[in-house]
Amino acid sequence: MKAMEKKILEEGKVLPGGILKVGSFLNQQIDTAFLAEMAGEFARLYKDAGVNKVLTIESSGIAIAAAVALEMGVPMVFAKKHKSSNVDGAVYTAVVHSYTHGTDYTIVVSSDYLGEKDRVLLVDDFLANGKALIGLTELVRQAGGTVVGAAIAIEKGFQGGGDALRAEGVRVESLAIVDSMTDDAITFRA
Ligand code: G4P
């Protein structure tokens, strides 16, 4: 999606440590017209995949996942990052390592909201090392459901997570794949 590359070039900022800041349209302020455009593109890409549920992780994935789910006419579920008091009863859990934050965290979803009939589209804002997506895949596996693919706003191609998932046969669609970033140049995979 060339529009995402354009948006990153116009509004993105490269921070130390290989972090791309996109707070002006995705991570803090949300450009709602652009969000709708992104959702439309993902719905088009996955229109024949039989998706009946969209799954993400709190917090930054929620807005985009909700927009995609609305566009596809299916429910959206988000995994919580720890077992909180309002998730009771049976749950599916997975431990996710965050390279960016250097920590492990547990993701949790109630078994009420994910099951064996679900054909799940995983949605997230960023794909870096892919650990978050692997964690979400594990939740779907525990539920007996099927992952039909992943829909990612921005993939950091140089961190390798997306390519590792593709090599395992997972369909990964990213609206922009950043191949390299420096203070004054961002390049994208053709
Ligand atoms: P991985 O899942 O692909 O392995 O990535 P990693 O753990 O390293 O990413 C941890 C968090 O940092 C995720 O959000 C991810 O979306 C975000 N992230 C990774 N690289 C970038 C980047 O270059 N720019 C921005 N803006 N975010 C990045 P999170 O910590 O779970 O936070 P949130 O979803 O609650 O906002």
mmCIF file of C-alpha atoms and ligand atoms in Angstrom:
data_model
loop_
_atom_site.group_PDB
_atom_site.id
_atom_site.type_symbol
_atom_site.label_atom_id
_atom_site.label_comp_id
_atom_site.label_asym_id
_atom_site.label_seq_id
_atom_site.Cartn_x
_atom_site.Cartn_y
_atom_site.Cartn_z
ATOM 1 C CA MET A 1 0.000 0.000 0.000
ATOM 2 C CA LYS A 2 1.873 3.021 -1.274
ATOM 3 C CA ALA A 3 -0.303 5.298 0.863
ATOM 4 C CA MET A 4 1.282 3.840 4.021
ATOM 5 C CA GLU A 5 4.803 4.389 2.698
ATOM 6 C CA LYS A 6 3.883 7.991 1.872
ATOM 7 C CA LYS A 7 2.383 8.509 5.328
ATOM 8 C CA ILE A 8 5.513 7.115 7.029
ATOM 9 C CA LEU A 9 7.768 9.353 4.933
ATOM 10 C CA GLU A 10 5.635 12.412 5.656
ATOM 11 C CA GLU A 11 4.926 11.867 9.351
ATOM 12 C CA GLY A 12 7.196 9.135 10.748
ATOM 13 C CA LYS A 13 10.233 9.892 12.886
ATOM 14 C CA VAL A 14 13.166 7.559 13.391
ATOM 15 C CA LEU A 15 14.162 7.293 17.046
ATOM 16 C CA PRO A 16 17.351 5.787 18.474
ATOM 17 C CA GLY A 17 17.274 2.005 18.819
ATOM 18 C CA GLY A 18 15.553 1.379 15.503
ATOM 19 C CA ILE A 19 12.157 2.662 16.601
ATOM 20 C CA LEU A 20 9.834 4.307 14.113
ATOM 21 C CA LYS A 21 7.562 6.843 15.777
ATOM 22 C CA VAL A 22 4.150 7.148 14.142
ATOM 23 C CA GLY A 23 2.251 8.760 16.986
ATOM 24 C CA SER A 24 0.656 11.342 14.705
ATOM 25 C CA PHE A 25 -1.523 8.819 12.842
ATOM 26 C CA LEU A 26 -1.319 5.351 14.425
ATOM 27 C CA ASN A 27 0.077 5.048 17.935
ATOM 28 C CA GLN A 28 -1.338 7.967 19.848
ATOM 29 C CA GLN A 29 -3.341 10.287 17.642
ATOM 30 C CA ILE A 30 -5.242 8.248 15.071
ATOM 31 C CA ASP A 31 -5.965 9.518 11.575
ATOM 32 C CA THR A 32 -9.442 8.033 11.319
ATOM 33 C CA ALA A 33 -9.864 8.536 7.575
ATOM 34 C CA PHE A 34 -6.549 6.773 7.029
ATOM 35 C CA LEU A 35 -7.582 4.045 9.498
ATOM 36 C CA ALA A 36 -10.668 3.390 7.374
ATOM 37 C CA GLU A 37 -8.494 3.224 4.268
ATOM 38 C CA MET A 38 -6.187 0.678 5.932
ATOM 39 C CA ALA A 39 -9.147 -1.406 7.071
ATOM 40 C CA GLY A 40 -10.607 -1.375 3.563
ATOM 41 C CA GLU A 41 -7.340 -2.648 2.135
ATOM 42 C CA PHE A 42 -7.084 -5.525 4.642
ATOM 43 C CA ALA A 43 -10.732 -6.471 4.086
ATOM 44 C CA ARG A 44 -10.048 -6.583 0.340
ATOM 45 C CA LEU A 45 -6.911 -8.717 0.764
ATOM 46 C CA TYR A 46 -8.674 -11.245 3.014
ATOM 47 C CA LYS A 47 -12.160 -11.141 1.470
ATOM 48 C CA ASP A 48 -12.082 -14.789 0.325
ATOM 49 C CA ALA A 49 -10.377 -16.225 3.416
ATOM 50 C CA GLY A 50 -13.531 -16.998 5.399
ATOM 51 C CA VAL A 51 -12.479 -14.838 8.349
ATOM 52 C CA ASN A 52 -15.036 -14.851 11.169
ATOM 53 C CA LYS A 53 -12.955 -13.222 13.915
ATOM 54 C CA VAL A 54 -10.220 -10.635 14.254
ATOM 55 C CA LEU A 55 -7.688 -10.973 17.088
ATOM 56 C CA THR A 56 -5.129 -8.477 18.398
ATOM 57 C CA ILE A 57 -3.277 -7.540 21.608
ATOM 58 C CA GLU A 58 -3.952 -4.472 23.688
ATOM 59 C CA SER A 59 -3.281 -1.617 23.342
ATOM 60 C CA SER A 60 -2.073 -0.213 20.020
ATOM 61 C CA GLY A 61 -3.568 -3.025 17.948
ATOM 62 C CA ILE A 62 -7.099 -2.357 19.137
ATOM 63 C CA ALA A 63 -8.060 0.591 16.955
ATOM 64 C CA ILE A 64 -6.887 -0.950 13.722
ATOM 65 C CA ALA A 65 -8.285 -4.384 14.600
ATOM 66 C CA ALA A 66 -11.680 -2.844 15.401
ATOM 67 C CA ALA A 67 -11.696 -0.975 12.081
ATOM 68 C CA VAL A 68 -10.803 -4.143 10.162
ATOM 69 C CA ALA A 69 -13.444 -6.178 11.993
ATOM 70 C CA LEU A 70 -16.086 -3.523 11.336
ATOM 71 C CA GLU A 71 -15.192 -3.511 7.645
ATOM 72 C CA MET A 72 -15.349 -7.324 7.481
ATOM 73 C CA GLY A 73 -18.533 -7.547 9.546
ATOM 74 C CA VAL A 74 -17.044 -9.847 12.226
ATOM 75 C CA PRO A 75 -16.283 -9.515 15.950
ATOM 76 C CA MET A 76 -12.930 -8.310 17.223
ATOM 77 C CA VAL A 77 -11.250 -9.819 20.286
ATOM 78 C CA PHE A 78 -8.174 -8.434 22.002
ATOM 79 C CA ALA A 79 -5.843 -10.392 24.220
ATOM 80 C CA LYS A 80 -5.035 -8.698 27.514
ATOM 81 C CA LYS A 81 -1.456 -8.394 28.597
ATOM 82 C CA HIS A 82 -1.912 -9.907 32.047
ATOM 83 C CA LYS A 83 -4.584 -11.766 33.913
ATOM 84 C CA SER A 84 -6.835 -9.038 35.194
ATOM 85 C CA SER A 85 -9.749 -9.341 37.570
ATOM 86 C CA ASN A 86 -12.331 -9.002 34.809
ATOM 87 C CA VAL A 87 -11.086 -12.114 32.975
ATOM 88 C CA ASP A 88 -12.481 -15.011 34.973
ATOM 89 C CA GLY A 89 -13.029 -18.686 34.260
ATOM 90 C CA ALA A 90 -11.161 -20.615 31.583
ATOM 91 C CA VAL A 91 -8.530 -18.724 29.664
ATOM 92 C CA TYR A 92 -5.908 -19.327 27.009
ATOM 93 C CA THR A 93 -2.491 -17.853 27.753
ATOM 94 C CA ALA A 94 0.900 -17.471 26.094
ATOM 95 C CA VAL A 95 4.153 -15.860 27.152
ATOM 96 C CA VAL A 96 5.518 -13.237 24.765
ATOM 97 C CA HIS A 97 9.044 -11.880 24.797
ATOM 98 C CA SER A 98 9.304 -8.201 23.897
ATOM 99 C CA TYR A 99 12.572 -7.363 22.220
ATOM 100 C CA THR A 100 11.745 -3.652 22.285
ATOM 101 C CA HIS A 101 11.133 -3.634 26.025
ATOM 102 C CA GLY A 102 13.473 -6.495 26.983
ATOM 103 C CA THR A 103 10.794 -8.230 29.055
ATOM 104 C CA ASP A 104 8.401 -11.176 28.968
ATOM 105 C CA TYR A 105 4.687 -10.709 29.421
ATOM 106 C CA THR A 106 1.686 -13.009 29.430
ATOM 107 C CA ILE A 107 -1.210 -12.555 27.031
ATOM 108 C CA VAL A 108 -4.619 -13.832 28.021
ATOM 109 C CA VAL A 109 -7.945 -14.332 26.325
ATOM 110 C CA SER A 110 -11.101 -15.845 27.772
ATOM 111 C CA SER A 111 -12.103 -19.181 26.239
ATOM 112 C CA ASP A 112 -15.583 -17.646 25.800
ATOM 113 C CA TYR A 113 -14.315 -15.554 22.896
ATOM 114 C CA LEU A 114 -12.142 -17.948 20.903
ATOM 115 C CA GLY A 115 -13.124 -21.421 19.800
ATOM 116 C CA GLU A 116 -12.615 -24.237 17.335
ATOM 117 C CA LYS A 117 -14.970 -22.768 14.730
ATOM 118 C CA ASP A 118 -12.999 -19.556 14.527
ATOM 119 C CA ARG A 119 -11.081 -18.609 11.400
ATOM 120 C CA VAL A 120 -8.958 -15.856 12.795
ATOM 121 C CA LEU A 121 -7.246 -12.879 11.192
ATOM 122 C CA LEU A 122 -4.437 -11.568 13.421
ATOM 123 C CA VAL A 123 -4.083 -7.784 13.263
ATOM 124 C CA ASP A 124 -1.388 -5.553 14.731
ATOM 125 C CA ASP A 125 0.128 -2.141 14.218
ATOM 126 C CA PHE A 126 3.775 -3.256 14.139
ATOM 127 C CA LEU A 127 5.503 -6.514 13.292
ATOM 128 C CA ALA A 128 9.136 -6.554 14.395
ATOM 129 C CA ASN A 129 10.501 -9.843 15.716
ATOM 130 C CA GLY A 130 7.105 -11.482 15.455
ATOM 131 C CA LYS A 131 6.835 -12.657 19.049
ATOM 132 C CA ALA A 132 3.465 -11.002 19.574
ATOM 133 C CA LEU A 133 2.024 -12.747 16.499
ATOM 134 C CA ILE A 134 3.483 -16.079 17.604
ATOM 135 C CA GLY A 135 1.811 -15.584 20.981
ATOM 136 C CA LEU A 136 -1.539 -14.837 19.338
ATOM 137 C CA THR A 137 -1.132 -17.907 17.103
ATOM 138 C CA GLU A 138 -0.603 -19.988 20.254
ATOM 139 C CA LEU A 139 -3.879 -18.696 21.754
ATOM 140 C CA VAL A 140 -5.764 -19.696 18.582
ATOM 141 C CA ARG A 141 -4.069 -23.122 18.620
ATOM 142 C CA GLN A 142 -5.149 -23.684 22.246
ATOM 143 C CA ALA A 143 -8.708 -22.787 21.246
ATOM 144 C CA GLY A 144 -8.629 -25.274 18.357
ATOM 145 C CA GLY A 145 -9.221 -22.490 15.814
ATOM 146 C CA THR A 146 -7.459 -21.626 12.570
ATOM 147 C CA VAL A 147 -5.177 -18.677 11.816
ATOM 148 C CA VAL A 148 -5.899 -17.544 8.269
ATOM 149 C CA GLY A 149 -3.199 -14.899 8.249
ATOM 150 C CA ALA A 150 -1.919 -11.654 9.651
ATOM 151 C CA ALA A 151 -2.704 -8.054 8.723
ATOM 152 C CA ILE A 152 0.048 -5.647 9.777
ATOM 153 C CA ALA A 153 0.172 -1.892 9.354
ATOM 154 C CA ILE A 154 3.971 -1.549 9.465
ATOM 155 C CA GLU A 155 6.455 -4.411 9.256
ATOM 156 C CA LYS A 156 10.075 -3.826 10.200
ATOM 157 C CA GLY A 157 11.566 -6.137 7.603
ATOM 158 C CA PHE A 158 15.075 -5.824 9.011
ATOM 159 C CA GLN A 159 13.994 -7.529 12.260
ATOM 160 C CA GLY A 160 12.969 -10.666 10.393
ATOM 161 C CA GLY A 161 9.766 -11.653 12.209
ATOM 162 C CA GLY A 162 7.537 -11.425 9.135
ATOM 163 C CA ASP A 163 9.840 -13.458 6.932
ATOM 164 C CA ALA A 164 10.197 -16.160 9.600
ATOM 165 C CA LEU A 165 6.401 -16.474 9.761
ATOM 166 C CA ARG A 166 6.101 -16.549 5.944
ATOM 167 C CA ALA A 167 8.748 -19.304 5.851
ATOM 168 C CA GLU A 168 6.470 -21.323 8.157
ATOM 169 C CA GLY A 169 3.592 -20.870 5.720
ATOM 170 C CA VAL A 170 1.713 -18.099 7.538
ATOM 171 C CA ARG A 171 0.147 -15.528 5.224
ATOM 172 C CA VAL A 172 1.442 -12.107 6.325
ATOM 173 C CA GLU A 173 0.138 -8.965 4.601
ATOM 174 C CA SER A 174 1.849 -5.719 5.606
ATOM 175 C CA LEU A 175 0.871 -2.302 4.271
ATOM 176 C CA ALA A 176 4.513 -1.189 4.344
ATOM 177 C CA ILE A 177 7.710 -3.144 4.935
ATOM 178 C CA VAL A 178 10.546 -0.971 6.188
ATOM 179 C CA ASP A 179 13.864 -2.366 5.003
ATOM 180 C CA SER A 180 16.136 0.186 6.600
ATOM 181 C CA MET A 181 15.886 3.342 8.665
ATOM 182 C CA THR A 182 18.377 6.048 9.461
ATOM 183 C CA ASP A 183 17.872 9.584 10.748
ATOM 184 C CA ASP A 184 17.496 10.916 7.231
ATOM 185 C CA ALA A 185 16.302 7.995 5.102
ATOM 186 C CA ILE A 186 13.697 5.253 5.290
ATOM 187 C CA THR A 187 13.644 2.587 2.585
ATOM 188 C CA PHE A 188 10.874 0.131 1.806
ATOM 189 C CA ARG A 189 10.798 -3.349 0.331
ATOM 190 C CA ALA A 190 9.639 -3.193 -3.280
HETATM 191 P P1 G4P B 1 7.446 -8.306 18.184
HETATM 192 O O1 G4P B 1 6.142 -8.536 18.869
HETATM 193 O O2 G4P B 1 7.314 -8.192 16.702
HETATM 194 O O3 G4P B 1 8.476 -9.325 18.596
HETATM 195 O O4 G4P B 1 7.981 -6.896 18.629
HETATM 196 P P2 G4P B 1 8.402 -6.323 20.040
HETATM 197 O O5 G4P B 1 7.977 -7.262 21.124
HETATM 198 O O6 G4P B 1 9.804 -5.938 19.973
HETATM 199 O O7 G4P B 1 7.478 -5.058 20.110
HETATM 200 C C1 G4P B 1 7.090 -4.598 21.354
HETATM 201 C C2 G4P B 1 6.201 -3.398 21.255
HETATM 202 O O8 G4P B 1 6.832 -2.336 20.550
HETATM 203 C C3 G4P B 1 4.899 -3.604 20.609
HETATM 204 O O9 G4P B 1 3.987 -2.743 21.207
HETATM 205 C C4 G4P B 1 5.184 -3.148 19.171
HETATM 206 O O10 G4P B 1 3.991 -2.779 18.525
HETATM 207 C C5 G4P B 1 6.065 -1.992 19.406
HETATM 208 N N1 G4P B 1 7.046 -1.659 18.384
HETATM 209 C C6 G4P B 1 8.056 -2.420 17.898
HETATM 210 N N2 G4P B 1 8.805 -1.727 17.048
HETATM 211 C C7 G4P B 1 8.252 -0.488 16.975
HETATM 212 C C8 G4P B 1 8.585 0.691 16.254
HETATM 213 O O11 G4P B 1 9.563 0.776 15.504
HETATM 214 N N3 G4P B 1 7.771 1.759 16.443
HETATM 215 C C9 G4P B 1 6.699 1.730 17.257
HETATM 216 N N4 G4P B 1 5.954 2.832 17.343
HETATM 217 N N5 G4P B 1 6.363 0.638 17.974
HETATM 218 C C10 G4P B 1 7.136 -0.446 17.818
HETATM 219 P P3 G4P B 1 3.675 -2.804 22.778
HETATM 220 O O12 G4P B 1 4.835 -2.577 23.649
HETATM 221 O O13 G4P B 1 3.010 -4.109 22.999
HETATM 222 O O14 G4P B 1 2.832 -1.594 23.058
HETATM 223 P P4 G4P B 1 1.349 -1.237 22.790
HETATM 224 O O15 G4P B 1 0.767 -2.159 21.766
HETATM 225 O O16 G4P B 1 0.676 -1.377 24.099
HETATM 226 O O17 G4P B 1 1.440 0.147 22.290
#
